Coordinates of C-alpha atoms and ligand atoms in Angstrom, one line a residue:
X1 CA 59.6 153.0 -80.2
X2 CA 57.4 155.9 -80.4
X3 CA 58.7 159.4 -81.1
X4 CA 58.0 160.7 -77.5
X5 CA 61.0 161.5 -76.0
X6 CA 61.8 158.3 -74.0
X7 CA 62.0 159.6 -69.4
X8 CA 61.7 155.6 -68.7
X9 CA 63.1 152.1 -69.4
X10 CA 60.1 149.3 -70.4
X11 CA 62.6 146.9 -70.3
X12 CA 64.2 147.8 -66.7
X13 CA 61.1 148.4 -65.1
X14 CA 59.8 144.8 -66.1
X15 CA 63.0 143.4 -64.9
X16 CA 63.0 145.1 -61.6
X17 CA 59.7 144.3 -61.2
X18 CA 58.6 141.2 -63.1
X19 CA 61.0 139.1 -64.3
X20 CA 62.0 137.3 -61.3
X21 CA 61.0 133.8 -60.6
X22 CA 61.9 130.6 -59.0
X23 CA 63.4 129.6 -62.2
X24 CA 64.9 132.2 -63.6
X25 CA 65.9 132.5 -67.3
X26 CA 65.2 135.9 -67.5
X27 CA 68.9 137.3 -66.0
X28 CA 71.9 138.5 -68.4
X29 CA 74.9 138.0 -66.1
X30 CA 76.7 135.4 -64.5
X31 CA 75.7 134.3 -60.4
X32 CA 76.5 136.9 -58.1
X33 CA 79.8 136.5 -56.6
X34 CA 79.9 136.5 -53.1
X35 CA 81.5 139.2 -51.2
X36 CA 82.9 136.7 -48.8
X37 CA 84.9 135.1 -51.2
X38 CA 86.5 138.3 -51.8
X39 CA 88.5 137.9 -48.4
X40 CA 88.1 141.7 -47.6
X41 CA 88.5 142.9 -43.7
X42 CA 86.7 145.7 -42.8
X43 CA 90.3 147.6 -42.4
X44 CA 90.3 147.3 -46.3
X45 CA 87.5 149.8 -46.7
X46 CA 86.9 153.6 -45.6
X47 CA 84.1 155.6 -46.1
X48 CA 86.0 158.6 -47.7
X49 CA 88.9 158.9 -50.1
X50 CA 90.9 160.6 -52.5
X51 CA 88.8 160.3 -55.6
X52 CA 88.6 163.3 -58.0
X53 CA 88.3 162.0 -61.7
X54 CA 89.0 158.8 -60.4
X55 CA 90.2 156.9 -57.9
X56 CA 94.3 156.3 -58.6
X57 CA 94.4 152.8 -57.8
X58 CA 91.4 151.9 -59.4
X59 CA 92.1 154.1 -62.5
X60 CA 95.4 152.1 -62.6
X61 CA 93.9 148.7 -62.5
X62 CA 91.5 149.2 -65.1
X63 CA 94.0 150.9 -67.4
X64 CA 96.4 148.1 -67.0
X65 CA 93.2 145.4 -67.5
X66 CA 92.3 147.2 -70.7
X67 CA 95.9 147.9 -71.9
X68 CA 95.4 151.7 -72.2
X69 CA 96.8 155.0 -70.6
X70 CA 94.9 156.1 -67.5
X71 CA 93.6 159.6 -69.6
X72 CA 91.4 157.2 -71.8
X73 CA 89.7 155.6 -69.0
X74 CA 86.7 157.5 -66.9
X75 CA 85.0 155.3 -64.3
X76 CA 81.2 155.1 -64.3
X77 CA 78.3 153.5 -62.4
X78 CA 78.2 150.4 -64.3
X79 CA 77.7 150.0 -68.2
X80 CA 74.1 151.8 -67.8
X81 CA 75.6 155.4 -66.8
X82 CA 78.7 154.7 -69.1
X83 CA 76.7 154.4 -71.9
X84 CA 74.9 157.7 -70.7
X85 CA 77.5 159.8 -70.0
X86 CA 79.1 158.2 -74.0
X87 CA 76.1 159.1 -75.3
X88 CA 75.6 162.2 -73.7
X89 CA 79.0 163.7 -74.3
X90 CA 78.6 163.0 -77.8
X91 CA 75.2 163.6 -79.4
X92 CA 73.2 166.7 -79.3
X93 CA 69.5 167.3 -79.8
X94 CA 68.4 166.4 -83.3
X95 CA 71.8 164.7 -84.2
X96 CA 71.4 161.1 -85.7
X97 CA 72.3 158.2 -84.2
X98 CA 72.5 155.0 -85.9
X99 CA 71.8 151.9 -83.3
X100 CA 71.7 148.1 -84.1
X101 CA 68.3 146.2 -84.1
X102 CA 67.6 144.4 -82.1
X103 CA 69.5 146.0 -79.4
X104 CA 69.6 146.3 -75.8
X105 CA 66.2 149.1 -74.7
X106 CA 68.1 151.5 -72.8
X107 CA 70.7 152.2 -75.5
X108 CA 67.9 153.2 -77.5
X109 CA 66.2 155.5 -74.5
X110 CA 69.0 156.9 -73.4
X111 CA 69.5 158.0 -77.2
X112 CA 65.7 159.4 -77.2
X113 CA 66.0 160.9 -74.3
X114 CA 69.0 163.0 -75.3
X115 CA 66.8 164.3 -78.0
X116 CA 68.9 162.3 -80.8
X117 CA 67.4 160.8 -84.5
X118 CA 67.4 157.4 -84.4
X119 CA 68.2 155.6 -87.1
X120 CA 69.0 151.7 -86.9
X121 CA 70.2 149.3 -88.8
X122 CA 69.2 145.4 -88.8
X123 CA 70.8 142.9 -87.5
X124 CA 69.2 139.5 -88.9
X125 CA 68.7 136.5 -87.2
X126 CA 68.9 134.2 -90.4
X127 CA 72.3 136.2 -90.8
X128 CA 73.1 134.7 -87.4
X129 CA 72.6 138.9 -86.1
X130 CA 75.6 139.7 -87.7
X131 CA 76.3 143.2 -88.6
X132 CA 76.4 143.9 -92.6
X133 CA 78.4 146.9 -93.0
X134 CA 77.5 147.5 -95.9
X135 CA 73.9 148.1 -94.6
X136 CA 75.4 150.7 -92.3
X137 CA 77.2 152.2 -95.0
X138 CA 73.8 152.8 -96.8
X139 CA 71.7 154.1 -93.6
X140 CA 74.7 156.3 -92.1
X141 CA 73.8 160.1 -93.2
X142 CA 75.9 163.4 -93.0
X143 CA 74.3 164.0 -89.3
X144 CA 75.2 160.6 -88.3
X145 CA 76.9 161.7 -85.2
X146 CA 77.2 157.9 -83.0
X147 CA 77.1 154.4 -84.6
X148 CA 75.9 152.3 -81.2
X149 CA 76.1 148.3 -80.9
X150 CA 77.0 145.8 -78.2
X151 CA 79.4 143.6 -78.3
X152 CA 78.4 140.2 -77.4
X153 CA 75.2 141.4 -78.7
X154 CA 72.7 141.2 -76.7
X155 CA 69.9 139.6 -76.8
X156 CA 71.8 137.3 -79.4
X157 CA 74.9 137.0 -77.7
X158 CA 76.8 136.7 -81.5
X159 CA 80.2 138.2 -81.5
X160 CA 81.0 140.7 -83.9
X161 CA 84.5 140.3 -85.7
X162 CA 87.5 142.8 -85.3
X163 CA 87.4 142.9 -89.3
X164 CA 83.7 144.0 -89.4
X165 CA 84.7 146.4 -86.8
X166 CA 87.6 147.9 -88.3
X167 CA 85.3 148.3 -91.5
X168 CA 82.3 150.0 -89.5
X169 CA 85.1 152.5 -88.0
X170 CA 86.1 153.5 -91.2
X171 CA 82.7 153.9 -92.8
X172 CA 82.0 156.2 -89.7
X173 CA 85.4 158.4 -89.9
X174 CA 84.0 159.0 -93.4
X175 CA 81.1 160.7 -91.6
X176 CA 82.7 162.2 -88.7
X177 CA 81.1 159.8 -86.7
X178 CA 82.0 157.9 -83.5
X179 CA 81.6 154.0 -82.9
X180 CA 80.3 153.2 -79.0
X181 CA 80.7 149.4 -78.7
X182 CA 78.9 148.2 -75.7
X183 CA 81.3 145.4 -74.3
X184 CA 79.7 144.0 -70.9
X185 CA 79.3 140.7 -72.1
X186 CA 82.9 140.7 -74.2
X187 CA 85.2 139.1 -71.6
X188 CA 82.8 136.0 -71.8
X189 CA 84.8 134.3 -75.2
X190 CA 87.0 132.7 -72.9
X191 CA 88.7 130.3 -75.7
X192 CA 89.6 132.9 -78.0
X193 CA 90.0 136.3 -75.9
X194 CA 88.9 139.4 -77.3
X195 CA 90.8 142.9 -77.5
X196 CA 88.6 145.4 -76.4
X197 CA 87.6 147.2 -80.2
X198 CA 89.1 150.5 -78.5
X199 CA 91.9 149.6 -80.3
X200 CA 90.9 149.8 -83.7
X201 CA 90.6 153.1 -83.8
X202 CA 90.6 156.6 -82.1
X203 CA 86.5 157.2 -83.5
X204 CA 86.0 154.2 -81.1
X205 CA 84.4 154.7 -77.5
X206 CA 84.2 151.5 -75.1
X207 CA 81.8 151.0 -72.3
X208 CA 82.0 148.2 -70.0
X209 CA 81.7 146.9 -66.3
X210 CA 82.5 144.0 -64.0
X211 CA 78.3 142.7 -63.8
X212 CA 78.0 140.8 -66.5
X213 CA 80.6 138.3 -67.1
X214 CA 81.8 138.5 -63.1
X215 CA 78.8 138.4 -61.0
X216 CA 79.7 141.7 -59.8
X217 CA 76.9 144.0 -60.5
X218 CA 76.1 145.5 -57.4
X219 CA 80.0 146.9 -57.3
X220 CA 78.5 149.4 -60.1
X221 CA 82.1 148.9 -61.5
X222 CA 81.4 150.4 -64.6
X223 CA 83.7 152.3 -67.2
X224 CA 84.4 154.5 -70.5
X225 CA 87.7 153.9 -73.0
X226 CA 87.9 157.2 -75.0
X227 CA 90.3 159.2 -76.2
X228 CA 91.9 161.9 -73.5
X229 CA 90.2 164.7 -74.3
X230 CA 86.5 163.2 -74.9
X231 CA 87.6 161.3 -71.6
X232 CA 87.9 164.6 -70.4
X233 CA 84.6 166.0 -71.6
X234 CA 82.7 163.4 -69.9
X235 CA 84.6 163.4 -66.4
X236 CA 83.0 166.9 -66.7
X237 CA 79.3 165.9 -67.6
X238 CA 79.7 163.3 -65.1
X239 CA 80.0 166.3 -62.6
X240 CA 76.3 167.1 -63.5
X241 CA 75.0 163.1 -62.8
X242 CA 76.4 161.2 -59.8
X243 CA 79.6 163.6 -59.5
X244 CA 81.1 161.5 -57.2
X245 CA 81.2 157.5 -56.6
X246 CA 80.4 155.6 -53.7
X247 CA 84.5 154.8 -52.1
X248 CA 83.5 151.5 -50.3
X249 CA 82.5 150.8 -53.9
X250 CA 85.8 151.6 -55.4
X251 CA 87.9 150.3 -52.8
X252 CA 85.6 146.9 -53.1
X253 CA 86.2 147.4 -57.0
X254 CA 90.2 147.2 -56.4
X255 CA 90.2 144.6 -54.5
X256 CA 87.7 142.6 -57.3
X257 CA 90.5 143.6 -59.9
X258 CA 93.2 141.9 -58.2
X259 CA 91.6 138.5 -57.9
X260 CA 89.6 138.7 -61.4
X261 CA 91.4 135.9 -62.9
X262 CA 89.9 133.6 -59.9
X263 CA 86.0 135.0 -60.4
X264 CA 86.8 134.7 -64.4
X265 CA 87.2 130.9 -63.6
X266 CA 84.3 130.2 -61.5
X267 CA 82.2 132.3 -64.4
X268 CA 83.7 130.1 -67.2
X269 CA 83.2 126.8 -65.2
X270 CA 79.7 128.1 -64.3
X271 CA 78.8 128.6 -68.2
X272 CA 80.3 125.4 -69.2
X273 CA 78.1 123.3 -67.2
X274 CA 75.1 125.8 -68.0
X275 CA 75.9 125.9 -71.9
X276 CA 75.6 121.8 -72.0
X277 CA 71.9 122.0 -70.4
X278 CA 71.1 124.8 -73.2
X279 CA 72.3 122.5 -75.4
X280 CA 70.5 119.7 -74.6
X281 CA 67.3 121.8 -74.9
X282 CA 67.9 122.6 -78.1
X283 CA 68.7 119.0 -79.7
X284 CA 66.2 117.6 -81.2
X285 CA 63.3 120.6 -81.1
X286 CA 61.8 121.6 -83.8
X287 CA 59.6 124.8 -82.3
X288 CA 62.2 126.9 -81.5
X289 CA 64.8 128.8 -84.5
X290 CA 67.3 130.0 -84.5
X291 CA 71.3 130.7 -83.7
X292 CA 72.9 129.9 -80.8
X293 CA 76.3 131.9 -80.0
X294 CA 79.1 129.7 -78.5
X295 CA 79.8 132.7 -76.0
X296 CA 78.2 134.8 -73.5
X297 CA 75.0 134.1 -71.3
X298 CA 72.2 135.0 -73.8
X299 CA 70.3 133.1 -76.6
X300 CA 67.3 134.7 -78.5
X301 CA 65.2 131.8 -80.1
X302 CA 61.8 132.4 -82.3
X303 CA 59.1 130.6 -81.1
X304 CA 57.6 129.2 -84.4
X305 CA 54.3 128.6 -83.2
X306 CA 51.9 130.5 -81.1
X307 CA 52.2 134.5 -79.1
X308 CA 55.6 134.4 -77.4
X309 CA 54.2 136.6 -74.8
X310 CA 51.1 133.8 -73.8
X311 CA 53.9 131.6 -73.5
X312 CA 55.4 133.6 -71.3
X313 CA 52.3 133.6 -69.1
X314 CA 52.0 130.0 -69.5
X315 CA 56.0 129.3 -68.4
X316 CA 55.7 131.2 -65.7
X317 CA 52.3 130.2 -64.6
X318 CA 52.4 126.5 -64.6
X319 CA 56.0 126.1 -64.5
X320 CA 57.4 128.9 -62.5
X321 CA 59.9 129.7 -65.1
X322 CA 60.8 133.2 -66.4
X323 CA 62.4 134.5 -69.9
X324 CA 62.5 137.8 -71.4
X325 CA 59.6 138.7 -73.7
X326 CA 61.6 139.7 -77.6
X327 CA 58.9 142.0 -77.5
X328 CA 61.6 144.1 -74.6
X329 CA 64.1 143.9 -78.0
X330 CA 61.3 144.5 -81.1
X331 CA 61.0 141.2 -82.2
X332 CA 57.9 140.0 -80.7
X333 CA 58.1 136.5 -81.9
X334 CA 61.4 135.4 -80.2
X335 CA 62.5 135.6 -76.1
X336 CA 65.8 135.7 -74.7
X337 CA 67.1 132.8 -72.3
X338 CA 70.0 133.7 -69.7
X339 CA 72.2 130.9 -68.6
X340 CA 73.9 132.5 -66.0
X341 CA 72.3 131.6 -62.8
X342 CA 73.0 128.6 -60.5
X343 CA 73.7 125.4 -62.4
X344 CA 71.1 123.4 -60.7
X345 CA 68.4 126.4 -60.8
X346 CA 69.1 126.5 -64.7
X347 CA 69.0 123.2 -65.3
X348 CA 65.5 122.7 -63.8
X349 CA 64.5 125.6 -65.3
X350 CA 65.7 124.6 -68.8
X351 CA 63.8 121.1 -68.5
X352 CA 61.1 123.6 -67.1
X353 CA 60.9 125.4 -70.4
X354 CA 61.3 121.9 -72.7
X355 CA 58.0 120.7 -70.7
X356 CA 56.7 124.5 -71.5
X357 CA 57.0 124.2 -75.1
X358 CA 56.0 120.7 -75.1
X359 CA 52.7 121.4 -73.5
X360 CA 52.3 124.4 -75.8
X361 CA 52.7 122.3 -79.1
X362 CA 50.1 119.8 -77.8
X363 CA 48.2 122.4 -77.1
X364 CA 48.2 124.0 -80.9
X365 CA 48.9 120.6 -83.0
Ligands
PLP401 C1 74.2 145.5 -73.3 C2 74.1 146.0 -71.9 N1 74.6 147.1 -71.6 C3 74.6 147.6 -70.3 C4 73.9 146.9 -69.3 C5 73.9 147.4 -67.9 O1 75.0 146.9 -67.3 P1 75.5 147.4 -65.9 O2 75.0 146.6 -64.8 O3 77.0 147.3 -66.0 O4 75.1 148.8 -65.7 C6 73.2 145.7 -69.7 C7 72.5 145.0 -68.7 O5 71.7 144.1 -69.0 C8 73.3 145.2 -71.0 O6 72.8 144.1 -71.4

C-alpha cells in the first residue's frame, strides 16, 4: 500500500464492479436469505421509530446474542462502518496501528485514511496464517495505539485461539493498546462455538454483523462490543457519519434475531454440502498449496505455477468463473475461493476451476 492517504477501497470497487460472474467464487458470505422466509407482514414495519443510540429492542437482542450489557453494544451499518467508527474513535493522526498481513483491504484503508502508522505483522501461510504473538510482541511500539485482525481470518479463513488471544491482549495492555477483532465470519465454527474475544478482556473491541455467516447483508445489521464509555464515544462520532439508521432496517433486523437459530441452520447445511465439493477439488492436485480451514466460507490457495491474475483472466474467460485476485490481500501469488453461494452454482463452478487449472498446467508443462 502506498503512503498516500488511502479516500478509496481497490478491493471494493473490483467487487462491486468486477467480481461477479455466472460462477461465482469470488463472494465471502453465505446465500442471501430471502426476505420471504422471514414471514414479516407489512404491519411489522414503520417508517419511523424510537431510535436514539439505538433501537431498545434491537439493542436488547444483540446484547442478549452476545451475552453483554446493552452500554457495550453500539449498532452500526454492517461490519464496514463498525470497523470505522472502532477505528476512528480510537486512533488519531500519526498514531500506529499494528494490522495482520494478509488482511482484509479496507481495514487497512480505513486505518490510512484516519491518518494512522501502519505497521503489520505477518501472518504465514506455511504457519497455516496463524498469528505468532511473539512477532507482535517484537513489532508493537510505544505509539502502538490499535492491534487490528479478523477473526475467521479472512482471506484464510483460520481461526485464531482464545489462548493466542488472551496473550495478544496482554502484550497490548503493556502498551496501552486496544485489540479490534474483526468477527463477521466467527459464528461460522458451528461444531465448536466460539465466545466472541470481547470477553477476554476490557482492551478488546468487537465488530461484527449478520452478512456473513447469515445471508443477511443487505439488513446492514452491523455492530461494536466495547466497553461503556468508548461505546459511548463512538455513539457520538457516529453522529458525524450516518447519525441515524434506516428503522425498516432495524425493525427487519429484530425480527432476523428472533429466528437466527433457523437461518444459522440453512447456512451450516449450505456449507456442509459446499465444503465436500472444495474438498473434492483439492484431493489429489498438486498446483495449488496450501491450508484449508475447517470453518468459514473462504480458502486462500497459492497457485504454484504461472501469474494468478492471468489465471484469473483465463477462469473467467473460458470458464465463466470468478475468484478473488491475492493481489486484493498482498500476496499476489495466491486467490481466495468463497463457498458460500448456491450449492449447485458452487459446485459447477468448483469443477469449473479444476478444468481451469487443468488447462493452465497443460498449458505450462
Ligand atoms: C473481514 C471483513 N470485515 C468486514 C466486512 C464487511 O462486512 P459488512 O457487510 O458487515 O459490512 C467484510 C466483507 O467482506 C469482511 O470480510
Amino acid at each position: 500500500m502506498s503512503n498516500a492517504r488511502a479516500v478509496a477501497s481497490t478491493y471494493l470497487e473490483w467487487a462491486k464492479l468486477h467480481s461477479a460472474a455466472k460462477y461465482n467464487l469470488a463472494t465471502s458470505g453465505i446465500m442471501s436469505y430471502p426476505l420471504a422466509e422471514l414471514h414479516v407482514a407489512p404491519q411489522d414495519l414503520e417508517i419511523n421509530g424510537p431510535t436514539v443510540y439505538g433501537y431498545a429492542p434491537l439493542q436488547e437482542r444483540l446484547a442478549r446474542k452476545c451475552g453483554v450489557t446493552q452500554d457495550c453494544v453500539v449498532a452500526a451499518a454492517g461490519t464496514a462502518m463498525a470497523n470505522h467508527l472502532a477505528m476512528a474513535a480510537l486512533l488519531e493522526p500519526g498514531d500506529d496501528v499494528l494490522i495482520e498481513q494478509p488482511t482484509y483491504g479496507p481495514v487497512l484503508e480505513v486505518a490510512s485514511y484516519l491518518g494512522a502508522n501502519i505497521l503489520r505483522f505477518e501472518r504465514r501461510p506455511d504457519h497455516d496464517f496463524q498469528i505468532d504473538p511473539g512477532d507482535i510482541a517484537r513489532r508493537i511500539t510505544p505509539n502502538t495505539r490499535l492491534i487490528c485482525l479478523t477473526n475467521l481470518h479472512n482471506p484464510s479463513g483460520a481461526l485464531t485461539s482464545e489462548e493466542t488471544l488472551t496473550r495478544i491482549g496482554e502484550i497490548a495492555q503493556r502498551s496501552g493498546a486496544h485489540v479490534l477483532v474483526d468477527e463477521v465470519y466467527l459464528d461460522m465454527v458451528y461444531d465448536q462455538p466460539m465466545r466472541s474475544s470481547f470477553h477476554l478482556g476490557t482492551n478488546f473491541i468487537v465488530t461484527t454483523s449478520l452478512t456473513k455467516a447469515y445471508g443477511l447483508s443487505g439488513l446492514r445489521c452491523g455492530w461494536i462490543l466495547a466497553q461503556p464509555d468508548l461505546a459511548k464515544r463512538m455513539w457520538r462520532l457516529n453522529d458525524l457519519f450516518g447519525a441515524s439508521p434506516v428503522h425498516p432496517g432495524e425493525l427487519l433486523s429484530v425480527v432476523a434475531l428472533d429466528q437466527l437459530a433457523k437461518i444459522n441452520a440453512r447456512a451450516r447445511t449450505l456449507l456442509d454440502t459446499n465444503r465436500k465439493a472444495l474438498d473434492a477439488l483439492f484431493s489429489g492436485r498438486s498446483d495449488l498449496d496450501g491450508f484449508r480451514s475447517p470453518w468459514g466460507t473462504v480458502t486462500f490457495p497459492c497457485l504454484k505455477s504461472g501469474s494468478v491474475d492471468e489465471f484469473c483472466d483465463f477462469l473467467r474467460a473460458r470458464y465463466e468463473t470468478s475468484v478473488v485476485p491475492g493481489r486484493f490481500f498482498e500476496m499476489p501469488d495466491h486467490f481466495r475461493i468463497g463457498i458460500g453461494g448456491d450449492p449447485a452454482m458452487t459446485a459447477e463452478a468448483l469443477k469449473r476451476l479444476a478444468a481451469a487449472l487443468d488447462a493452465w498446467g497443460v498449458a505450462r508443462s
